[in-house]
mmCIF file of C-alpha atoms in Angstrom:
data_model
loop_
_atom_site.group_PDB
_atom_site.id
_atom_site.type_symbol
_atom_site.label_atom_id
_atom_site.label_comp_id
_atom_site.label_asym_id
_atom_site.label_seq_id
_atom_site.Cartn_x
_atom_site.Cartn_y
_atom_site.Cartn_z
ATOM 1 C CA UNK A 1 81.154 69.315 136.115
ATOM 2 C CA UNK A 2 77.893 67.543 135.299
ATOM 3 C CA UNK A 3 77.824 64.013 136.734
ATOM 4 C CA UNK A 4 76.717 61.742 133.879
ATOM 5 C CA UNK A 5 76.561 58.697 136.191
ATOM 6 C CA UNK A 6 73.966 60.115 138.523
ATOM 7 C CA UNK A 7 71.336 57.434 139.427
ATOM 8 C CA UNK A 8 68.428 57.442 137.116
ATOM 9 C CA UNK A 9 64.956 56.597 138.355
ATOM 10 C CA UNK A 10 62.248 55.861 135.782
ATOM 11 C CA UNK A 11 58.661 55.771 137.038
ATOM 12 C CA UNK A 12 56.427 53.402 135.093
ATOM 13 C CA UNK A 13 52.696 52.820 135.217
ATOM 14 C CA UNK A 14 51.843 49.252 134.104
ATOM 15 C CA UNK A 15 48.177 49.355 133.064
ATOM 16 C CA UNK A 16 47.263 46.291 130.926
ATOM 17 C CA UNK A 17 44.074 44.476 130.129
ATOM 18 C CA UNK A 18 43.947 40.611 130.575
ATOM 19 C CA UNK A 19 45.506 38.205 128.109
ATOM 20 C CA UNK A 20 42.315 36.309 127.455
ATOM 21 C CA UNK A 21 42.541 32.553 128.098
ATOM 22 C CA UNK A 22 45.969 32.903 129.681
ATOM 23 C CA UNK A 23 46.489 35.575 132.327
ATOM 24 C CA UNK A 24 44.392 38.034 134.254
ATOM 25 C CA UNK A 25 45.297 41.708 133.995
ATOM 26 C CA UNK A 26 46.751 41.529 137.509
ATOM 27 C CA UNK A 27 48.959 38.563 136.529
ATOM 28 C CA UNK A 28 50.156 40.383 133.402
ATOM 29 C CA UNK A 29 51.002 43.496 135.411
ATOM 30 C CA UNK A 30 52.786 41.508 138.126
ATOM 31 C CA UNK A 31 54.906 39.625 135.651
ATOM 32 C CA UNK A 32 55.952 42.734 133.791
ATOM 33 C CA UNK A 33 56.705 44.536 137.047
ATOM 34 C CA UNK A 34 58.956 41.654 138.227
ATOM 35 C CA UNK A 35 60.860 41.826 134.970
ATOM 36 C CA UNK A 36 61.243 45.564 135.059
ATOM 37 C CA UNK A 37 62.541 45.514 138.621
ATOM 38 C CA UNK A 38 65.079 42.811 137.689
ATOM 39 C CA UNK A 39 66.577 45.206 135.156
ATOM 40 C CA UNK A 40 67.848 47.410 138.029
ATOM 41 C CA UNK A 41 71.573 46.882 138.347
ATOM 42 C CA UNK A 42 71.767 44.558 135.300
ATOM 43 C CA UNK A 43 72.638 47.455 132.950
ATOM 44 C CA UNK A 44 75.943 48.349 134.595
ATOM 45 C CA UNK A 45 74.528 51.794 135.305
ATOM 46 C CA UNK A 46 73.196 53.122 138.555
ATOM 47 C CA UNK A 47 69.457 53.497 138.421
ATOM 48 C CA UNK A 48 66.107 52.016 139.211
ATOM 49 C CA UNK A 49 62.750 51.368 137.624
ATOM 50 C CA UNK A 50 59.824 52.229 139.874
ATOM 51 C CA UNK A 51 56.687 50.281 138.996
ATOM 52 C CA UNK A 52 53.114 51.162 139.755
ATOM 53 C CA UNK A 53 50.626 48.554 138.632
ATOM 54 C CA UNK A 54 47.014 49.225 137.616
ATOM 55 C CA UNK A 55 45.307 46.138 136.170
ATOM 56 C CA UNK A 56 42.442 47.271 133.920
ATOM 57 C CA UNK A 57 39.263 46.019 132.293
ATOM 58 C CA UNK A 58 36.920 47.355 129.694
ATOM 59 C CA UNK A 59 33.577 46.076 131.005
ATOM 60 C CA UNK A 60 34.088 42.480 129.857
ATOM 61 C CA UNK A 61 35.361 39.471 131.756
ATOM 62 C CA UNK A 62 37.996 40.398 134.348
ATOM 63 C CA UNK A 63 36.167 43.568 135.385
ATOM 64 C CA UNK A 64 35.589 42.338 138.945
ATOM 65 C CA UNK A 65 39.211 41.257 139.293
ATOM 66 C CA UNK A 66 40.475 44.639 138.027
ATOM 67 C CA UNK A 67 38.241 46.518 140.478
ATOM 68 C CA UNK A 68 39.410 44.376 143.376
ATOM 69 C CA UNK A 69 43.044 44.920 142.366
ATOM 70 C CA UNK A 70 42.453 48.663 142.516
ATOM 71 C CA UNK A 71 41.053 48.547 146.045
ATOM 72 C CA UNK A 72 37.482 47.319 145.854
ATOM 73 C CA UNK A 73 36.434 44.458 148.250
ATOM 74 C CA UNK A 74 35.641 41.062 146.823
ATOM 75 C CA UNK A 75 32.263 39.668 147.870
ATOM 76 C CA UNK A 76 31.162 36.120 146.958
ATOM 77 C CA UNK A 77 27.688 34.735 146.403
ATOM 78 C CA UNK A 78 26.302 31.474 145.027
ATOM 79 C CA UNK A 79 24.234 31.860 141.814
ATOM 80 C CA UNK A 80 22.875 29.650 139.085
ATOM 81 C CA UNK A 81 25.452 29.024 136.390
ATOM 82 C CA UNK A 82 24.648 29.115 132.695
ATOM 83 C CA UNK A 83 23.081 25.679 132.769
ATOM 84 C CA UNK A 84 21.602 25.974 136.296
ATOM 85 C CA UNK A 85 24.421 24.501 138.268
ATOM 86 C CA UNK A 86 25.567 26.353 141.406
ATOM 87 C CA UNK A 87 28.579 28.558 140.878
ATOM 88 C CA UNK A 88 30.336 30.917 143.236
ATOM 89 C CA UNK A 89 30.374 34.340 141.723
ATOM 90 C CA UNK A 90 32.379 37.372 142.880
ATOM 91 C CA UNK A 91 31.317 40.974 142.811
ATOM 92 C CA UNK A 92 33.467 44.014 143.652
ATOM 93 C CA UNK A 93 32.182 46.561 146.173
ATOM 94 C CA UNK A 94 33.644 49.767 147.574
ATOM 95 C CA UNK A 95 30.705 51.027 149.680
ATOM 96 C CA UNK A 96 29.405 53.166 146.864
ATOM 97 C CA UNK A 97 29.784 51.120 143.685
ATOM 98 C CA UNK A 98 29.275 47.432 142.973
ATOM 99 C CA UNK A 99 30.743 45.774 139.881
ATOM 100 C CA UNK A 100 28.901 42.694 138.656
ATOM 101 C CA UNK A 101 29.974 40.690 135.622
ATOM 102 C CA UNK A 102 28.387 38.159 133.274
ATOM 103 C CA UNK A 103 31.538 36.107 132.755
ATOM 104 C CA UNK A 104 31.808 34.911 136.352
ATOM 105 C CA UNK A 105 28.079 34.273 136.776
ATOM 106 C CA UNK A 106 26.783 32.774 133.529
ATOM 107 C CA UNK A 107 29.669 33.022 131.141
ATOM 108 C CA UNK A 108 31.117 30.650 128.504
ATOM 109 C CA UNK A 109 33.917 29.644 130.837
ATOM 110 C CA UNK A 110 31.469 28.210 133.332
ATOM 111 C CA UNK A 111 29.813 25.672 130.980
ATOM 112 C CA UNK A 112 30.263 22.159 132.343
ATOM 113 C CA UNK A 113 33.116 20.477 130.485
ATOM 114 C CA UNK A 114 33.076 23.397 128.059
ATOM 115 C CA UNK A 115 29.993 22.041 126.281
ATOM 116 C CA UNK A 116 28.282 24.878 124.447
ATOM 117 C CA UNK A 117 24.507 25.282 125.079
ATOM 118 C CA UNK A 118 23.294 27.921 122.650
ATOM 119 C CA UNK A 119 19.596 27.333 123.293
ATOM 120 C CA UNK A 120 19.464 26.239 126.980
ATOM 121 C CA UNK A 121 22.010 28.568 128.570
ATOM 122 C CA UNK A 122 20.508 31.251 130.779
ATOM 123 C CA UNK A 123 21.461 34.645 132.158
ATOM 124 C CA UNK A 124 19.643 34.036 135.458
ATOM 125 C CA UNK A 125 22.843 33.858 137.468
ATOM 126 C CA UNK A 126 23.769 37.403 136.437
ATOM 127 C CA UNK A 127 20.364 38.623 137.688
ATOM 128 C CA UNK A 128 20.964 36.797 141.032
ATOM 129 C CA UNK A 129 24.327 38.522 141.360
ATOM 130 C CA UNK A 130 22.696 41.924 140.661
ATOM 131 C CA UNK A 131 20.107 41.026 143.364
ATOM 132 C CA UNK A 132 22.919 40.259 145.802
ATOM 133 C CA UNK A 133 24.647 43.548 144.898
ATOM 134 C CA UNK A 134 21.403 45.423 145.616
ATOM 135 C CA UNK A 135 21.332 43.956 149.114
ATOM 136 C CA UNK A 136 24.573 45.848 149.873
ATOM 137 C CA UNK A 137 22.729 49.117 149.057
ATOM 138 C CA UNK A 138 25.239 50.621 146.577
ATOM 139 C CA UNK A 139 24.589 53.946 144.972
ATOM 140 C CA UNK A 140 25.293 52.358 141.572
ATOM 141 C CA UNK A 141 25.847 48.936 139.999
ATOM 142 C CA UNK A 142 28.268 48.642 137.071
ATOM 143 C CA UNK A 143 27.157 45.823 134.815
ATOM 144 C CA UNK A 144 30.033 44.179 132.872
ATOM 145 C CA UNK A 145 28.522 42.216 130.030
ATOM 146 C CA UNK A 146 31.313 40.331 128.177
ATOM 147 C CA UNK A 147 31.636 36.591 127.828
ATOM 148 C CA UNK A 148 28.092 35.335 128.062
ATOM 149 C CA UNK A 149 27.097 31.766 127.271
ATOM 150 C CA UNK A 150 23.439 32.573 126.558
ATOM 151 C CA UNK A 151 21.318 34.336 123.926
ATOM 152 C CA UNK A 152 18.137 34.805 125.987
ATOM 153 C CA UNK A 153 17.663 38.560 125.678
ATOM 154 C CA UNK A 154 18.260 38.909 129.376
ATOM 155 C CA UNK A 155 15.091 36.859 130.100
ATOM 156 C CA UNK A 156 16.973 34.798 132.727
ATOM 157 C CA UNK A 157 18.373 37.927 134.396
ATOM 158 C CA UNK A 158 14.922 39.526 134.522
ATOM 159 C CA UNK A 159 13.326 36.433 136.170
ATOM 160 C CA UNK A 160 15.713 36.954 139.071
ATOM 161 C CA UNK A 161 14.728 40.617 139.315
ATOM 162 C CA UNK A 162 10.950 40.283 139.716
ATOM 163 C CA UNK A 163 9.828 39.487 136.221
ATOM 164 C CA UNK A 164 7.514 36.502 135.619
ATOM 165 C CA UNK A 165 7.387 34.906 132.132
ATOM 166 C CA UNK A 166 4.595 32.381 131.643
ATOM 167 C CA UNK A 167 3.541 30.096 128.762
ATOM 168 C CA UNK A 168 0.106 29.607 127.312
ATOM 169 C CA UNK A 169 -0.795 27.202 130.161
ATOM 170 C CA UNK A 170 0.311 29.702 132.832
ATOM 171 C CA UNK A 171 3.485 27.776 133.698
ATOM 172 C CA UNK A 172 6.535 29.757 134.826
ATOM 173 C CA UNK A 173 9.295 29.713 132.222
ATOM 174 C CA UNK A 174 12.990 29.467 133.088
ATOM 175 C CA UNK A 175 14.858 32.095 131.048
ATOM 176 C CA UNK A 176 16.745 30.657 128.063
ATOM 177 C CA UNK A 177 16.966 31.106 124.343
ATOM 178 C CA UNK A 178 14.728 28.083 123.834
ATOM 179 C CA UNK A 179 12.030 29.544 126.111
ATOM 180 C CA UNK A 180 11.808 32.899 124.283
ATOM 181 C CA UNK A 181 9.246 31.668 121.740
ATOM 182 C CA UNK A 182 7.029 30.144 124.500
ATOM 183 C CA UNK A 183 6.361 33.443 126.280
ATOM 184 C CA UNK A 184 2.637 34.122 126.468
ATOM 185 C CA UNK A 185 2.479 36.735 129.261
ATOM 186 C CA UNK A 186 4.946 38.886 131.190
ATOM 187 C CA UNK A 187 4.294 40.334 134.700
ATOM 188 C CA UNK A 188 6.568 42.458 136.836
ATOM 189 C CA UNK A 189 6.952 42.799 140.566
ATOM 190 C CA UNK A 190 8.713 46.085 141.215
ATOM 191 C CA UNK A 191 11.849 46.032 143.365
ATOM 192 C CA UNK A 192 12.070 49.401 145.130
ATOM 193 C CA UNK A 193 15.832 49.026 145.611
ATOM 194 C CA UNK A 194 16.245 48.628 141.858
ATOM 195 C CA UNK A 195 14.483 51.931 141.247
ATOM 196 C CA UNK A 196 16.761 53.643 143.797
ATOM 197 C CA UNK A 197 20.054 52.436 142.322
ATOM 198 C CA UNK A 198 21.891 53.847 139.331
ATOM 199 C CA UNK A 199 22.537 51.125 136.775
ATOM 200 C CA UNK A 200 25.506 51.478 134.411
ATOM 201 C CA UNK A 201 26.198 49.158 131.456
ATOM 202 C CA UNK A 202 29.925 49.350 130.667
ATOM 203 C CA UNK A 203 30.352 47.889 127.198
ATOM 204 C CA UNK A 204 31.891 48.745 123.854
ATOM 205 C CA UNK A 205 29.629 46.456 121.890
ATOM 206 C CA UNK A 206 27.330 48.420 119.578
ATOM 207 C CA UNK A 207 25.177 45.669 118.007
ATOM 208 C CA UNK A 208 21.366 45.924 118.102
ATOM 209 C CA UNK A 209 19.286 42.996 119.409
ATOM 210 C CA UNK A 210 17.905 41.688 116.099
ATOM 211 C CA UNK A 211 18.811 41.264 112.440
ATOM 212 C CA UNK A 212 22.024 40.702 110.542
ATOM 213 C CA UNK A 213 24.046 42.666 113.082
ATOM 214 C CA UNK A 214 22.014 41.348 116.024
ATOM 215 C CA UNK A 215 23.017 39.166 118.966
ATOM 216 C CA UNK A 216 22.205 35.758 117.401
ATOM 217 C CA UNK A 217 23.761 36.407 113.991
ATOM 218 C CA UNK A 218 27.002 38.014 115.215
ATOM 219 C CA UNK A 219 27.676 36.346 118.547
ATOM 220 C CA UNK A 220 25.621 33.086 118.282
ATOM 221 C CA UNK A 221 28.234 31.101 116.413
ATOM 222 C CA UNK A 222 30.871 31.508 119.214
ATOM 223 C CA UNK A 223 28.221 30.159 121.625
ATOM 224 C CA UNK A 224 27.604 27.077 119.493
ATOM 225 C CA UNK A 225 24.604 28.265 117.471
ATOM 226 C CA UNK A 226 24.275 26.877 113.993
ATOM 227 C CA UNK A 227 22.197 28.518 111.183
ATOM 228 C CA UNK A 228 18.891 26.958 112.356
ATOM 229 C CA UNK A 229 19.620 27.984 116.003
ATOM 230 C CA UNK A 230 20.440 31.512 114.902
ATOM 231 C CA UNK A 231 17.162 31.788 113.052
ATOM 232 C CA UNK A 232 15.207 30.384 116.007
ATOM 233 C CA UNK A 233 16.944 32.730 118.497
ATOM 234 C CA UNK A 234 16.292 35.777 116.297
ATOM 235 C CA UNK A 235 12.641 34.852 116.042
ATOM 236 C CA UNK A 236 12.524 34.189 119.802
ATOM 237 C CA UNK A 237 14.012 37.582 120.598
ATOM 238 C CA UNK A 238 11.554 39.264 118.196
ATOM 239 C CA UNK A 239 8.786 37.517 120.091
ATOM 240 C CA UNK A 240 10.197 38.733 123.399
ATOM 241 C CA UNK A 241 10.192 42.347 122.162
ATOM 242 C CA UNK A 242 6.560 41.961 120.951
ATOM 243 C CA UNK A 243 5.438 40.531 124.273
ATOM 244 C CA UNK A 244 7.278 43.253 126.232
ATOM 245 C CA UNK A 245 5.415 45.837 124.128
ATOM 246 C CA UNK A 246 2.123 43.989 124.689
ATOM 247 C CA UNK A 247 2.770 43.956 128.428
ATOM 248 C CA UNK A 248 2.980 47.732 128.406
ATOM 249 C CA UNK A 249 6.675 48.351 128.369
ATOM 250 C CA UNK A 250 6.886 51.651 126.489
ATOM 251 C CA UNK A 251 9.800 51.809 124.165
ATOM 252 C CA UNK A 252 10.499 48.069 124.207
ATOM 253 C CA UNK A 253 10.667 47.952 120.352
ATOM 254 C CA UNK A 254 12.794 51.119 120.097
ATOM 255 C CA UNK A 255 15.267 49.786 122.679
ATOM 256 C CA UNK A 256 15.760 46.609 120.658
ATOM 257 C CA UNK A 257 17.366 48.755 117.920
ATOM 258 C CA UNK A 258 19.523 50.663 120.375
ATOM 259 C CA UNK A 259 23.340 50.440 120.123
ATOM 260 C CA UNK A 260 24.468 47.737 122.550
ATOM 261 C CA UNK A 261 21.063 46.022 122.946
ATOM 262 C CA UNK A 262 22.646 42.927 121.435
ATOM 263 C CA UNK A 263 25.578 42.750 123.865
ATOM 264 C CA UNK A 264 25.964 39.583 125.955
ATOM 265 C CA UNK A 265 23.235 37.706 124.034
ATOM 266 C CA UNK A 266 20.756 40.469 124.584
ATOM 267 C CA UNK A 267 21.426 41.085 128.262
ATOM 268 C CA UNK A 268 22.191 44.597 127.108
ATOM 269 C CA UNK A 269 18.535 44.894 125.931
ATOM 270 C CA UNK A 270 17.228 43.778 129.352
ATOM 271 C CA UNK A 271 19.574 46.294 131.084
ATOM 272 C CA UNK A 272 18.149 49.079 128.867
ATOM 273 C CA UNK A 273 14.625 47.981 129.814
ATOM 274 C CA UNK A 274 15.654 48.401 133.470
ATOM 275 C CA UNK A 275 16.735 51.995 132.712
ATOM 276 C CA UNK A 276 20.509 51.413 132.698
ATOM 277 C CA UNK A 277 22.770 54.021 131.230
ATOM 278 C CA UNK A 278 25.154 52.716 128.605
ATOM 279 C CA UNK A 279 28.720 54.019 128.632
ATOM 280 C CA UNK A 280 32.055 53.221 126.957
ATOM 281 C CA UNK A 281 33.459 50.272 128.897
ATOM 282 C CA UNK A 282 37.089 51.193 128.387
ATOM 283 C CA UNK A 283 36.714 54.889 129.402
ATOM 284 C CA UNK A 284 34.329 54.170 132.281
ATOM 285 C CA UNK A 285 36.738 51.689 133.853
ATOM 286 C CA UNK A 286 39.704 54.024 133.360
ATOM 287 C CA UNK A 287 37.741 56.583 135.362
ATOM 288 C CA UNK A 288 36.456 54.087 137.933
ATOM 289 C CA UNK A 289 39.992 52.719 138.607
ATOM 290 C CA UNK A 290 41.594 56.164 138.766
ATOM 291 C CA UNK A 291 43.858 55.933 135.712
ATOM 292 C CA UNK A 292 44.283 59.712 135.175
ATOM 293 C CA UNK A 293 45.625 60.438 138.655
ATOM 294 C CA UNK A 294 47.954 57.436 138.510
ATOM 295 C CA UNK A 295 49.532 58.198 135.147
ATOM 296 C CA UNK A 296 50.253 61.853 136.088
ATOM 297 C CA UNK A 297 53.046 60.771 138.441
ATOM 298 C CA UNK A 298 54.710 58.447 135.860
ATOM 299 C CA UNK A 299 57.284 58.891 133.143
ATOM 300 C CA UNK A 300 56.306 55.936 130.980
ATOM 301 C CA UNK A 301 53.018 54.021 130.536
ATOM 302 C CA UNK A 302 53.030 50.324 129.662
ATOM 303 C CA UNK A 303 49.752 48.836 128.463
ATOM 304 C CA UNK A 304 48.685 45.811 126.489
ATOM 305 C CA UNK A 305 46.250 42.966 125.814
ATOM 306 C CA UNK A 306 46.264 39.489 124.273
ATOM 307 C CA UNK A 307 46.082 40.756 120.637
ATOM 308 C CA UNK A 308 46.795 44.175 119.258
ATOM 309 C CA UNK A 309 44.980 44.553 115.928
ATOM 310 C CA UNK A 310 42.455 46.647 113.996
ATOM 311 C CA UNK A 311 39.883 46.194 116.841
ATOM 312 C CA UNK A 312 42.410 47.708 119.265
ATOM 313 C CA UNK A 313 42.628 50.828 117.122
ATOM 314 C CA UNK A 314 38.845 51.175 117.121
ATOM 315 C CA UNK A 315 38.670 51.921 120.827
ATOM 316 C CA UNK A 316 39.664 48.945 122.895
ATOM 317 C CA UNK A 317 41.315 49.467 126.192
ATOM 318 C CA UNK A 318 45.015 49.963 125.090
ATOM 319 C CA UNK A 319 43.830 52.692 122.658
ATOM 320 C CA UNK A 320 41.932 54.426 125.399
ATOM 321 C CA UNK A 321 45.041 54.196 127.680
ATOM 322 C CA UNK A 322 47.242 55.609 124.930
ATOM 323 C CA UNK A 323 44.790 58.442 124.212
ATOM 324 C CA UNK A 324 44.903 59.531 127.852
ATOM 325 C CA UNK A 325 48.610 59.190 128.388
ATOM 326 C CA UNK A 326 49.595 62.535 126.882
ATOM 327 C CA UNK A 327 53.079 63.033 125.515
ATOM 328 C CA UNK A 328 54.827 60.485 127.738
ATOM 329 C CA UNK A 329 56.200 57.343 126.006
ATOM 330 C CA UNK A 330 53.670 54.556 125.687
ATOM 331 C CA UNK A 331 54.845 50.935 125.345
ATOM 332 C CA UNK A 332 52.428 48.094 124.439
ATOM 333 C CA UNK A 333 52.919 44.396 125.287
ATOM 334 C CA UNK A 334 50.744 41.763 123.620
ATOM 335 C CA UNK A 335 50.528 38.073 123.013
ATOM 336 C CA UNK A 336 50.673 38.945 119.332
ATOM 337 C CA UNK A 337 50.414 42.057 117.198
ATOM 338 C CA UNK A 338 48.851 42.311 113.760
ATOM 339 C CA UNK A 339 49.827 45.941 113.425
ATOM 340 C CA UNK A 340 53.121 46.629 111.539
ATOM 341 C CA UNK A 341 55.495 49.164 113.115
ATOM 342 C CA UNK A 342 54.510 51.901 110.677
ATOM 343 C CA UNK A 343 51.014 51.833 112.185
ATOM 344 C CA UNK A 344 52.162 52.183 115.800
ATOM 345 C CA UNK A 345 51.930 56.012 115.620
ATOM 346 C CA UNK A 346 48.143 55.688 115.089
ATOM 347 C CA UNK A 347 48.046 54.818 118.831
ATOM 348 C CA UNK A 348 51.078 56.998 119.695
ATOM 349 C CA UNK A 349 53.006 53.826 120.620
ATOM 350 C CA UNK A 350 56.796 54.073 121.061
ATOM 351 C CA UNK A 351 57.251 50.312 120.853
ATOM 352 C CA UNK A 352 55.258 47.057 120.822
ATOM 353 C CA UNK A 353 56.618 43.886 122.413
ATOM 354 C CA UNK A 354 54.969 40.536 121.692
ATOM 355 C CA UNK A 355 55.244 37.087 123.198
ATOM 356 C CA UNK A 356 55.447 35.675 119.701
ATOM 357 C CA UNK A 357 58.827 37.461 119.237
ATOM 358 C CA UNK A 358 60.162 35.534 122.241
ATOM 359 C CA UNK A 359 58.916 32.042 121.506
ATOM 360 C CA UNK A 360 57.826 29.674 118.786
ATOM 361 C CA UNK A 361 55.417 27.975 121.169
ATOM 362 C CA UNK A 362 51.761 28.885 121.475
ATOM 363 C CA UNK A 363 51.558 30.731 124.816
ATOM 364 C CA UNK A 364 47.939 31.704 124.510
ATOM 365 C CA UNK A 365 46.781 28.807 126.664
ATOM 366 C CA UNK A 366 49.898 28.410 128.776
ATOM 367 C CA UNK A 367 49.838 30.817 131.759
ATOM 368 C CA UNK A 368 53.269 29.756 133.034
ATOM 369 C CA UNK A 369 54.938 30.297 129.727
ATOM 370 C CA UNK A 370 53.122 33.625 129.249
ATOM 371 C CA UNK A 371 54.187 34.886 132.628
ATOM 372 C CA UNK A 372 57.842 33.839 132.077
ATOM 373 C CA UNK A 373 57.934 35.611 128.706
ATOM 374 C CA UNK A 374 56.370 38.734 130.198
ATOM 375 C CA UNK A 375 59.114 38.778 132.867
ATOM 376 C CA UNK A 376 61.748 38.605 130.090
ATOM 377 C CA UNK A 377 60.031 41.365 128.202
ATOM 378 C CA UNK A 378 59.720 43.451 131.357
ATOM 379 C CA UNK A 379 63.480 43.112 131.922
ATOM 380 C CA UNK A 380 64.198 44.160 128.311
ATOM 381 C CA UNK A 381 61.896 47.205 128.713
ATOM 382 C CA UNK A 382 63.641 48.094 131.964
ATOM 383 C CA UNK A 383 67.073 47.731 130.349
ATOM 384 C CA UNK A 384 66.006 50.056 127.532
ATOM 385 C CA UNK A 385 64.740 52.696 129.910
ATOM 386 C CA UNK A 386 67.839 52.897 132.152
#
């Protein structure tokens, strides 16, 4: 006779993005895993939930942490923060690939006392982190561009990588949005190690550098830029492009209109000038962190992010996870969801759990509450699977 009480083992892959402002992807995965494991034995049936965790990133903030969680080594280096103060930045390195991110070098989260500096913030620290990564002699550097505090067209980054920007009096300019309009001449000192290293920009931002869809107009307001600042930054970036062309950089004007040139306040533009290849952030990181091999040994995939909405459907990380997960059940966990259940099939989702279903409090800035709710959700998911 068939034994209907045979122990059941369900193998899950927990592969979330961060919950921005609350928990890292690693913390989200750990809380869900703790909840799932606690479901074992609580159902009254013999069985177990096996959890494999794979914290993910899409090329924005949290990319270094996700790479470290998947086996990369964390390396630290002191760089100039967005307003010039010293900050300790981390990069991830595995002997072949280095992951460097804007958010932990010159990002919004590093502004002293959270005071926005739309005109004076600089991307120099990101360039210094790239320079440090080059000293490790990687075959490639993955440049994660989300969360920048500056709109300087990557001028600050380029100053750290051998570029000299001078004003009409020959004085060296420190890269910032305010300094863009003062550029009179540009000179470059070639870094041989830069030419020998593959540069990859992992981003899903498609905005050009200038205009109504450009970096100042679309992303300037979240960095504190008012209408006058936006106009000044757009003019400054236009001036940067003209001076780059004047200095002999073939294609400088064409690259300004390239998809993604406007990412990270125009750092994307500077990366393109350096010859970087632009790739989909979500898909690149899924490959880099070995998602396909990990999901093949699992029965159920659990993914998620802070908010599941229309943007998620248009290619953010959970959508990429769902697309790659095949026919196995896919469960999403989010801080909130703006997608009604009838739209879950658009991402092949079996179920969406949200923190807002479990509390009336705002958990978005409360890491302890978020983690506690995720453990409860994890237990409920585990119970439903056994």
